Coordinates of C-alpha atoms and ligand atoms in Angstrom, one line a residue:
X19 CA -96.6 -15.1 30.8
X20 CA -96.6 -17.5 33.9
X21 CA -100.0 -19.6 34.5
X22 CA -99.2 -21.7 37.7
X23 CA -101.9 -19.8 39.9
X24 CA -100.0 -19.9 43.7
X25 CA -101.7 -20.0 46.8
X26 CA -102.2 -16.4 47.3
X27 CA -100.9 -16.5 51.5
X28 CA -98.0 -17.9 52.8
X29 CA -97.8 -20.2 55.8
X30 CA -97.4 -18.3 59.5
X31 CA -98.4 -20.9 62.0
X32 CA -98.2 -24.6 60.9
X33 CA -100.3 -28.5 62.5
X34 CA -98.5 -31.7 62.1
X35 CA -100.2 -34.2 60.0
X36 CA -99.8 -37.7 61.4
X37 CA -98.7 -39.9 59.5
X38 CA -100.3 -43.8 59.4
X39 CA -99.6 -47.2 58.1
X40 CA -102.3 -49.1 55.9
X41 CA -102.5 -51.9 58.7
X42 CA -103.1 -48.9 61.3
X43 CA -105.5 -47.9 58.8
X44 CA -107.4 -50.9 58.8
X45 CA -108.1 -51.4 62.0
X46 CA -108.7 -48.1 62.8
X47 CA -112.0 -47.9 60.3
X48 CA -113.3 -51.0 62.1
X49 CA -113.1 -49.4 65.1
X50 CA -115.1 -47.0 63.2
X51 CA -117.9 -49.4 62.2
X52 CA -116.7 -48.9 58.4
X53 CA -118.0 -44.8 59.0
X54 CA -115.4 -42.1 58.1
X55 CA -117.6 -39.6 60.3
X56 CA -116.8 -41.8 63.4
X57 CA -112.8 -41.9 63.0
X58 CA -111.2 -39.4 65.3
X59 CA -109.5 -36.9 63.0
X60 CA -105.9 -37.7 64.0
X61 CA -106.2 -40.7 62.5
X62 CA -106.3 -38.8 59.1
X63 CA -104.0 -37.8 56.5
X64 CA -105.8 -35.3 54.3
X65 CA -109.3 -34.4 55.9
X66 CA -111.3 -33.8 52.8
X67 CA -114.7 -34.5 54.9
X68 CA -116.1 -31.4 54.5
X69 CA -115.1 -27.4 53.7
X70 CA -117.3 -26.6 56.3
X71 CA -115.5 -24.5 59.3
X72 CA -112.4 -26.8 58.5
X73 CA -110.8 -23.8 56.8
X74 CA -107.5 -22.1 58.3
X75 CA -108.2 -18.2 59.4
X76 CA -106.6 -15.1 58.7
X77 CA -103.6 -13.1 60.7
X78 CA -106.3 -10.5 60.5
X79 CA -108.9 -12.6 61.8
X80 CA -107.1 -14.1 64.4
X81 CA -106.2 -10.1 65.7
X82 CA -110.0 -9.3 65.4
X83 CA -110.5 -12.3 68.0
X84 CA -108.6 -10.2 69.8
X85 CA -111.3 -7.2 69.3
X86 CA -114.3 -9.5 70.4
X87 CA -116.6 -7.6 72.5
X88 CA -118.0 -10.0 74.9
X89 CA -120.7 -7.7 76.4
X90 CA -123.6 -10.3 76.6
X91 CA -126.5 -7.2 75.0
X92 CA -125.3 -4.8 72.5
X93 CA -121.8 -6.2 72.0
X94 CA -120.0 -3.9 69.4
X95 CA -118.8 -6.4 67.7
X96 CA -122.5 -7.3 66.6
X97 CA -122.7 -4.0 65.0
X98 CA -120.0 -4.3 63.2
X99 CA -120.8 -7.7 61.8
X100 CA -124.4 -6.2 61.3
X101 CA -122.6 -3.1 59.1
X102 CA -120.8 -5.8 57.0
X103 CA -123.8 -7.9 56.9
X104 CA -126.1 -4.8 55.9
X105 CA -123.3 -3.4 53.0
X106 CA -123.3 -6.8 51.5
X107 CA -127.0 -8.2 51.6
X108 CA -128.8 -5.3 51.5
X109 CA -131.0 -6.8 54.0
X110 CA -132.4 -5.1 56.8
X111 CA -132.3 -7.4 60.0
X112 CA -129.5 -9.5 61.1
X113 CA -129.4 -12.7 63.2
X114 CA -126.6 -14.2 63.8
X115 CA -126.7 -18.0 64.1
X116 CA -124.0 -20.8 65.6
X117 CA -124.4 -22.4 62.2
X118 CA -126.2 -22.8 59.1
X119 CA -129.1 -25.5 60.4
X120 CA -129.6 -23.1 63.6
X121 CA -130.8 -20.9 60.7
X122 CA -132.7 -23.2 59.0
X123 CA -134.6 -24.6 61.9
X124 CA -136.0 -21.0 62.9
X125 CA -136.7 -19.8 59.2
X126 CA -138.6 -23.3 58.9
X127 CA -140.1 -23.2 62.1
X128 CA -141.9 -19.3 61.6
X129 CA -142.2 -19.8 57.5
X130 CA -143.7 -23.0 57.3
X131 CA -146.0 -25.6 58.4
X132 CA -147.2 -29.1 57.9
X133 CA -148.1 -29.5 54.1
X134 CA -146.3 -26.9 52.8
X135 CA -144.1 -27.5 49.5
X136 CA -140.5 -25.9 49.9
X137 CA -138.7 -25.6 45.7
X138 CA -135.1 -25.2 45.8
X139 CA -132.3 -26.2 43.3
X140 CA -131.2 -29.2 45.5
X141 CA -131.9 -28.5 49.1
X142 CA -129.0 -29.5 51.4
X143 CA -129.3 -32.3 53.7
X144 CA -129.6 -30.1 57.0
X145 CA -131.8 -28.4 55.2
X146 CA -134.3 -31.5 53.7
X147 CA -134.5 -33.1 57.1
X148 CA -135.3 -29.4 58.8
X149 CA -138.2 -29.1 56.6
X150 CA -139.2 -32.6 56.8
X151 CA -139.1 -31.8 60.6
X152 CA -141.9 -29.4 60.1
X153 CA -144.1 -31.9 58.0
X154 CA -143.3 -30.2 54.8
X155 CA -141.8 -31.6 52.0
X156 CA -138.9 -30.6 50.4
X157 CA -138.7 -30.4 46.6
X158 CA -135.4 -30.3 44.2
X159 CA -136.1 -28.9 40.9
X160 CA -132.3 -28.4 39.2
X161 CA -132.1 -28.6 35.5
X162 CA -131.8 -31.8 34.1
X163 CA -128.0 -31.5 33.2
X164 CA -127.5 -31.0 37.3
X165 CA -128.6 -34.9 37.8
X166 CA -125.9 -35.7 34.7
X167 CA -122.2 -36.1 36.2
X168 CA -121.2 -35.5 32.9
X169 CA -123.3 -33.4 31.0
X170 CA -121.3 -29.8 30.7
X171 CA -122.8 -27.2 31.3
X172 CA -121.5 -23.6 33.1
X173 CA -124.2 -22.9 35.7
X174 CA -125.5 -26.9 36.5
X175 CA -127.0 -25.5 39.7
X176 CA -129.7 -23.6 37.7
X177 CA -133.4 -24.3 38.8
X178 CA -135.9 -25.9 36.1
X179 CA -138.1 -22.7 35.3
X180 CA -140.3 -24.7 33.7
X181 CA -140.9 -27.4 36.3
X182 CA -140.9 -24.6 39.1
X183 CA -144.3 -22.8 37.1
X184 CA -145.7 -25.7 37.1
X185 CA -145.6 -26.6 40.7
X186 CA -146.6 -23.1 41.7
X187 CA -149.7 -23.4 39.2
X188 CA -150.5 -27.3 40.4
X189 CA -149.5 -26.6 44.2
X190 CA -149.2 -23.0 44.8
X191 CA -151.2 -22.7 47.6
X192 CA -149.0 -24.9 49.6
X193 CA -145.9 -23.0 48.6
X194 CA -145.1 -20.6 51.4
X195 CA -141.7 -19.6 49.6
X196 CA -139.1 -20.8 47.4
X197 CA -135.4 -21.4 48.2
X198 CA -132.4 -21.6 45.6
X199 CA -129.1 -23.0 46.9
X200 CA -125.8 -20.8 46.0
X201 CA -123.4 -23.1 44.9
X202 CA -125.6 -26.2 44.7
X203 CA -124.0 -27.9 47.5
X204 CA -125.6 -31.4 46.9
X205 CA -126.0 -31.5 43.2
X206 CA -121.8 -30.9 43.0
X207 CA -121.0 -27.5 44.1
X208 CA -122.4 -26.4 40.9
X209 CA -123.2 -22.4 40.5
X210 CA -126.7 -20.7 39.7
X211 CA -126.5 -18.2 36.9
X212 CA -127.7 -15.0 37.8
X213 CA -130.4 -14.9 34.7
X214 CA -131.7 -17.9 36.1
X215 CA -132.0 -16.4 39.7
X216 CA -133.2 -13.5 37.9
X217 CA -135.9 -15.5 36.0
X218 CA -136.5 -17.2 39.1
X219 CA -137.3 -14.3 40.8
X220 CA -139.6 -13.3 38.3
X221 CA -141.4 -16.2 38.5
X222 CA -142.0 -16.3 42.2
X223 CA -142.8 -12.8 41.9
X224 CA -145.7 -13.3 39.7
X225 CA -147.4 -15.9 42.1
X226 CA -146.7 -13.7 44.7
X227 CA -144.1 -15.7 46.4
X228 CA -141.0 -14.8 48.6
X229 CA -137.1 -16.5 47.5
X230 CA -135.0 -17.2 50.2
X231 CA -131.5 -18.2 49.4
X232 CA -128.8 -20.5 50.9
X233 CA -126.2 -18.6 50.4
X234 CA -123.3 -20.8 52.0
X235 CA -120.9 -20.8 48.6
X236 CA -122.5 -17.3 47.2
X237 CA -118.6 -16.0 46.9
X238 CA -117.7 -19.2 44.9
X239 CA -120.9 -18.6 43.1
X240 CA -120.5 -15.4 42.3
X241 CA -116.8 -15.4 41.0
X242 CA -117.9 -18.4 39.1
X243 CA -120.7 -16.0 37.6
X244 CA -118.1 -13.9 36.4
X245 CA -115.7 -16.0 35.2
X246 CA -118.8 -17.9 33.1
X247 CA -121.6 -15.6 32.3
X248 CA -121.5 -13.5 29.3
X249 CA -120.8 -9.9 30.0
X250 CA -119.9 -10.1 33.4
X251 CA -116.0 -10.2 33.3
X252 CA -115.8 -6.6 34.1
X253 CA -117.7 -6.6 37.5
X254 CA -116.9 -7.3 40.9
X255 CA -117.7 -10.3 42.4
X256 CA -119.3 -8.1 45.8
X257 CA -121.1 -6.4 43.1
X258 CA -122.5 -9.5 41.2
X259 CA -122.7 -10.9 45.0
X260 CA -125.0 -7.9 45.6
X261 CA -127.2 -8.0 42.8
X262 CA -128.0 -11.5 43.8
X263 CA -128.8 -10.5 47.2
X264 CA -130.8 -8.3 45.8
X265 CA -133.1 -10.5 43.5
X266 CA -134.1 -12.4 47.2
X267 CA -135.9 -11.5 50.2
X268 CA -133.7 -12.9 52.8
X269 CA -130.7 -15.2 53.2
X270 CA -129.5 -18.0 55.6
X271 CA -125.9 -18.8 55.7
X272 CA -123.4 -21.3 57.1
X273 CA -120.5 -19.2 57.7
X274 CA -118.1 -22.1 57.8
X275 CA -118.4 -21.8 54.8
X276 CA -117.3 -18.9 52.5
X277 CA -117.4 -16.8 56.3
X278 CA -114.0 -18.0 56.4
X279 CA -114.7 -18.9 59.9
X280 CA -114.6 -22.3 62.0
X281 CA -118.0 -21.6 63.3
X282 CA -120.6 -19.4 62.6
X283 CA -124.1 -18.7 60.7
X284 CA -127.0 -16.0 60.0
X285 CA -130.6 -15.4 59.0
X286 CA -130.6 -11.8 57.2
X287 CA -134.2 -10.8 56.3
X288 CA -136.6 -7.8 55.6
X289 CA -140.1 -8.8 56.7
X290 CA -140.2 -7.8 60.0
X291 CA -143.0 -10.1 61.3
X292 CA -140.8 -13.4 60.4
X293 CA -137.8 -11.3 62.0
X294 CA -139.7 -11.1 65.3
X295 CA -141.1 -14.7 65.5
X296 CA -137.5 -15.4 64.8
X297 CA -135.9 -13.7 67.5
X298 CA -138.2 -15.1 69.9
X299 CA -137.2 -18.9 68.7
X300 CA -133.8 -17.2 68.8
X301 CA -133.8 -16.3 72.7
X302 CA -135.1 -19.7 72.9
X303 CA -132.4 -22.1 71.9
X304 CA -129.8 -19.7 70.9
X305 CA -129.4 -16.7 72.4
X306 CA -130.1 -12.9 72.7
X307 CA -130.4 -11.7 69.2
X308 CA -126.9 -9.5 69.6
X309 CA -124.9 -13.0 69.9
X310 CA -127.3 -16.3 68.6
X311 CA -125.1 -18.8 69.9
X312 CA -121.6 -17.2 69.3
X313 CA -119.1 -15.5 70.8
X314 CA -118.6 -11.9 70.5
X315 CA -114.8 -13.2 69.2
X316 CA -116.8 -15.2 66.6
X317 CA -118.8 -12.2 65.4
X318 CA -115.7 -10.3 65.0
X319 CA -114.1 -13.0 63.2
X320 CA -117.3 -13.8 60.9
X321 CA -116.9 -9.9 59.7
X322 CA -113.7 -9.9 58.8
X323 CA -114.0 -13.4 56.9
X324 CA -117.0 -12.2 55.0
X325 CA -115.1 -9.2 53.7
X326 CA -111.7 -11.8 53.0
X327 CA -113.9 -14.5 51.5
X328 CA -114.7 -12.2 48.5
X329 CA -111.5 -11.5 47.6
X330 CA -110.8 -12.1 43.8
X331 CA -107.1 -13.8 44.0
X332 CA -108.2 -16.3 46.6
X333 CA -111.6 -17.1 44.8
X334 CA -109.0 -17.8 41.4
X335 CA -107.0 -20.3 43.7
X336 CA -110.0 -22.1 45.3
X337 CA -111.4 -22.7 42.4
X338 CA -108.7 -23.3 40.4
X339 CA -108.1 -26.0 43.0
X340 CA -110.9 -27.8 42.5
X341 CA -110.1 -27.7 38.6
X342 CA -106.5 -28.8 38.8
X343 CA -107.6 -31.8 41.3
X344 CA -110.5 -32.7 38.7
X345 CA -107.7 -32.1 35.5
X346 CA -105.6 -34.8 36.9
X347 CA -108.2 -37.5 37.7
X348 CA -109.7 -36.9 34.0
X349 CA -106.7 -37.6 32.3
X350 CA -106.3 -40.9 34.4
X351 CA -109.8 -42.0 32.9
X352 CA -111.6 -41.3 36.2
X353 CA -115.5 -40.0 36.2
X354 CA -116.1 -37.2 38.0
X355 CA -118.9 -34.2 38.2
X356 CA -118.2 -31.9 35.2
X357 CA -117.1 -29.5 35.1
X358 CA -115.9 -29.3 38.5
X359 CA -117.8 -27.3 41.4
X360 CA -116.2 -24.8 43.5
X361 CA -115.8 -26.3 46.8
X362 CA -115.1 -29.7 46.1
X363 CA -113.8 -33.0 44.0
X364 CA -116.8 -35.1 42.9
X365 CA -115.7 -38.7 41.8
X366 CA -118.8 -40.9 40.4
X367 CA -118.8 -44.0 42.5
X368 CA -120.7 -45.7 39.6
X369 CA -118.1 -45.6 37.4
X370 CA -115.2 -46.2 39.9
X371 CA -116.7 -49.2 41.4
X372 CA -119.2 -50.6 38.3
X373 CA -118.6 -54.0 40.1
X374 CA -120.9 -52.8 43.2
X375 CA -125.2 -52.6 42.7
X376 CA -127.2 -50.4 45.0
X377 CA -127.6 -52.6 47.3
X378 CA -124.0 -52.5 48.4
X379 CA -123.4 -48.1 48.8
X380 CA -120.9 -48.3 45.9
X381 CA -119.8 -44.3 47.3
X382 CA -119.7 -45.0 50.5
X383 CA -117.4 -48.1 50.0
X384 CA -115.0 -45.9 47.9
X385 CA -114.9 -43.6 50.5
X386 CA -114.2 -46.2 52.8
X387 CA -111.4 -47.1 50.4
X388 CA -109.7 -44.3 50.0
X389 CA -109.2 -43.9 53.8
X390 CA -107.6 -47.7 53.6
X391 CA -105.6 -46.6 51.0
X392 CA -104.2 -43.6 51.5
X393 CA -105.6 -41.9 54.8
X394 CA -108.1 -39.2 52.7
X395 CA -111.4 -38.8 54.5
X396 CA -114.0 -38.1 51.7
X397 CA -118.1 -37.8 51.8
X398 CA -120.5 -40.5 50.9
X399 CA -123.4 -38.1 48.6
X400 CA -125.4 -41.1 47.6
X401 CA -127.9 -43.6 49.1
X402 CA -126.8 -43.8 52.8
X403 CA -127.3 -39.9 52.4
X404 CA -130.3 -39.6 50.5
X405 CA -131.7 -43.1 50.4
X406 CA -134.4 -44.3 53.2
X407 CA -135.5 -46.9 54.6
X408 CA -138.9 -47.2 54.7
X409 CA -141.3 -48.6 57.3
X410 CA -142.0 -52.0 55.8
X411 CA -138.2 -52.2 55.5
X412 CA -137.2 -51.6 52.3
X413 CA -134.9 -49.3 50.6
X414 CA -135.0 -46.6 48.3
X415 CA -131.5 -45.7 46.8
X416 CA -130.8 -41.7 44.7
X417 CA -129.8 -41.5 41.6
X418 CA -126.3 -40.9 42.0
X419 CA -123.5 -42.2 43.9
X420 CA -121.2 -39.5 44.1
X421 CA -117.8 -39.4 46.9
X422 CA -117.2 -35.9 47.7
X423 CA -113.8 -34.6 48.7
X424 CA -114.5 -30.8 49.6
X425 CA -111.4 -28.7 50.4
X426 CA -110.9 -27.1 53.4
X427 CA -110.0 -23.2 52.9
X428 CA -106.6 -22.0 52.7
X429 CA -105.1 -25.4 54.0
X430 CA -103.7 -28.1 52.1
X431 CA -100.6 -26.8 49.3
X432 CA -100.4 -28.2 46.0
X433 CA -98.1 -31.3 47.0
X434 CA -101.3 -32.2 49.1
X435 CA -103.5 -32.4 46.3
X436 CA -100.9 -34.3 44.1
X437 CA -100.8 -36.8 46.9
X438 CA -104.7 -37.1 46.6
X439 CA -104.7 -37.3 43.0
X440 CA -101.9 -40.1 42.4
X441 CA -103.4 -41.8 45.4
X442 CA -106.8 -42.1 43.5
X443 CA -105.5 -43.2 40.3
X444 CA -103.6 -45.7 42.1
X445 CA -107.4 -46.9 43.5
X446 CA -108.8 -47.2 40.2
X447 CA -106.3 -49.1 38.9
X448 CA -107.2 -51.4 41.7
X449 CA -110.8 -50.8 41.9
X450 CA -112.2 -54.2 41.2
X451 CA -110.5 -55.3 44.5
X452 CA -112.5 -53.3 46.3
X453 CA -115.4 -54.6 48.5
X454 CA -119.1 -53.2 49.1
X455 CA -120.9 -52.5 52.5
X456 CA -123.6 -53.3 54.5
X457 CA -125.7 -51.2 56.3
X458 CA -126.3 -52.4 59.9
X459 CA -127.5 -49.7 62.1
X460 CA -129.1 -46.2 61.2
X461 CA -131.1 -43.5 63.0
X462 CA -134.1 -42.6 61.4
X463 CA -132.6 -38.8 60.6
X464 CA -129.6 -37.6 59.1
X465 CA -128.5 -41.8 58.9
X466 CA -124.7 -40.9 57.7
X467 CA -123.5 -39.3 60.6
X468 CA -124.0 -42.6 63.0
X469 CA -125.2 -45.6 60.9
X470 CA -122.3 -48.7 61.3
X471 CA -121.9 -51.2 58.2
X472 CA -119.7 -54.5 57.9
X473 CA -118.0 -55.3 54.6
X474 CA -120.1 -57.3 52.5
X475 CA -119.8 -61.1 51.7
X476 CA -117.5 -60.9 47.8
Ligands
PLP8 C1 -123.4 -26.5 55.2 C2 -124.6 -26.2 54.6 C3 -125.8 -26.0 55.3 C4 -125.8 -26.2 56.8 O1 -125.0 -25.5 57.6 P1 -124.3 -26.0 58.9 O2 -123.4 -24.8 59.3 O3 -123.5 -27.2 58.6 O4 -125.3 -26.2 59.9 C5 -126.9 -25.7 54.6 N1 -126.9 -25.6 53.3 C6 -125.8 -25.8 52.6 C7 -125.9 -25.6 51.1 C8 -124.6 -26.1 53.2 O5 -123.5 -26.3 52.4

């Protein structure tokens, strides 16, 4: 019996990577004001920014470009995204989207208003600062375990039941809807079982409330359903995929995600009078409602990647990917989100760095580090993220300080993520070298895409 899992494709069309020196390196991120998001991407070695549209396409997906009907009303390849779209959601009316916040921003701008309380597992950060946009308040309610980088536990992207009834009882009436995030993106790609989305349901159901998911990872969720949740070995991941569908009223997706596509989005619904408000945003600021922003090449694309993105020997491999990365740091002595997500490497900047306070963005200096090092572009999901500053000028910091190294689909091979990993050990043994930042400049929304830092005095 052979375990190594393989990469189930083989390589057609191949992009140089390259290479850099640590001096290049280093003046390179001052250049870039000490922020990975504002280093041109040539000057990196292994781009684990973000999984989102990073991913490499399909032969097939690349022919279906091919097929892209580019007529600008009706195009055909709208219906047949629609048919794939329809098959797998169950949902009646489909809008395609550029991307996932393109989404958000309509749903939020017809669903809610000023006051309104939005519960979700962890919402996103696109998706916190669009609702704050509105004047409503975005609320994470995961289980405990889900704010515990170590605590195991199969399905940490499960909402607190408990804490969700008694927010509906407290603050019902300001709860237009409630949200759950499929894999919980922020929190460490962690899955959402489907009794707790069923028990979710439920419970909105009895106060009369719609669910709306963010269904971005739903593939990853769902084969992590049935490689974790008692008795569902012997079913399909479209059809646990389906059943969650099923459990919600609507969906909004970031195809770059597990659409296997480099750009792309929807909002799939059934009630018809948000549906018409949200075509008319739509037509607005995206597009007719056959195209929302893309292509007709990019529909075509999008409906072959939703079909590829739920097949069961790739889903093995990516997340097996994530588990052989996390295996190796482990056995190195190096914290990191247990067990690990679907999507991504979490490492706990905490631990790495216990040397730096708050006050200093101990994850966003080891992300800076790890560029230094070794050329691997990683997230800062910590207090430049999710902190604030407030008005009187004075922070607030989250709870964790996590550096996220998602995986682009189908890209890197195995001797890419050995690279990763012996480059990371090699950091930790090294870690107290390593110096905190300072926060110079930020924008008042979204502050991690453009704030600059300077290294801090040591
Ligand atoms: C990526 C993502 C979004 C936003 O989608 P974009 O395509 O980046 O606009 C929303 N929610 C989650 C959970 C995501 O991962």
């Amino acid at each position: 019996m052979i375990h190594t899992i393989i990469e189930p494709f083989r390589i057609k069309s191949v992009e140089p990577i390259r290479m850099s020196t640590r001096g290049e390196r280093r003046r390179w991120l001052d250049e870039a004001k000490l922020n990975v998001f504002l280093l041109p991407a040539e000057r990196v070695l292994l781009d684990f920014l973000t999984d989102s549209g990073t991913g490499a396409m399909s032969a097939r997906q690349w022919g279906a470009i091919m097929e892209g009907d580019e007529s600008y009303a009706g195009s055909k390849s709208f219906f047949h995204l629609e048919e794939v779209l329809r098959d797998l959601t169950g949902y009646e009316y489909i809008i395609p989207t550029h991307q996932g916040r393109a989404a958000e921003r309509i749903l939020f701008s017809v669903a809610t208003k000023k006051g309104d309380l939005i519960p979700n597992n962890t919402h996103f950060d696109t998706t916190r600062a669009n609702i704050e946009y509105q004047g409503a308040e975005a609320v994470d309610l995961v289980i405990p375990e889900g704010l515990q980088p170590r605590a195991l536990h199969p399905f940490k992207g499960n909402i607190d039941l408990a804490r969700v009834e008694e927010l509906l009882k407290r603050e019902g009436h300001r709860i237009p809807f409630g949200m759950m995030t499929l894999t919980n993106n922020s929190g460490g790609g962690q899955p959402v079982s489907l009794a707790n989305l069923r028990a979710y349901r439920e419970l909105l159901t009895r106060y009369g409330k719609p669910l709306i998911l963010d269904v971005c990872r739903y593939a990853e969720n769902s084969m992590f359903v049935k490689l974790r949740e008692p008795g569902m070995q012997d079913r399909t991941v479209k059809s646990i995929a389906q059943e969650m569908f099923s459990l919600a009223d609507g969906c909004m997706m970031s195809a770059k995600k597990d659409g296997m596509v480099n750009i792309g989005g929807f909002l799939a619904l059934n009630d018809a009078a948000w549906v018409e408000a949200a075509k008319t945003l739509l037509i607005l600021t995206e597009g007719f409602p056959t195209y929302g922003g893309l292509a007709g090449r990019d529909l075509e694309a999008l409906a072959v990647g939703m079909q590829e993105g739920l097949d069961e020997d790739y889903l093995r491999y990516r997340l097996r990917t994530a588990e052989y990365m996390g295996e190796k740091l482990k056995a190195a002595g190096i914290a990191i989100v247990e067990p690990t997500g679907g999507h991504a490497v979490y490492l706990d900047a905490k631990d790495f760095l216990p040397h730096l306070g708050p006050e200093q963005y101990p994850a966003w200096s080891l992300a800076n580090a790890l560029y230094l090092e070794a050329g691997i572009r990683g997230v800062e999901i910590g207090s430049v993220m999710f902190g604030k500053r407030r008005d009187d000028g004075t922070e607030t910091y989250h709870s964790m300080e996590l550096v996220r190294l998602a995986f682009p689909r189908r890209m890197y091979t195995q001797s890419h993520f050995d690279y990763a990993a012996e480059a990371i050990c090699d950091l930790k043994a090294n870690a107290d070298k390593v110096r905190g930042v300072r926060m110079v400049k930020q924008a008042r929304y979204l502050r991690h895409f453009t704030a600059e830092f300077e290294w801090a005095a040591s």
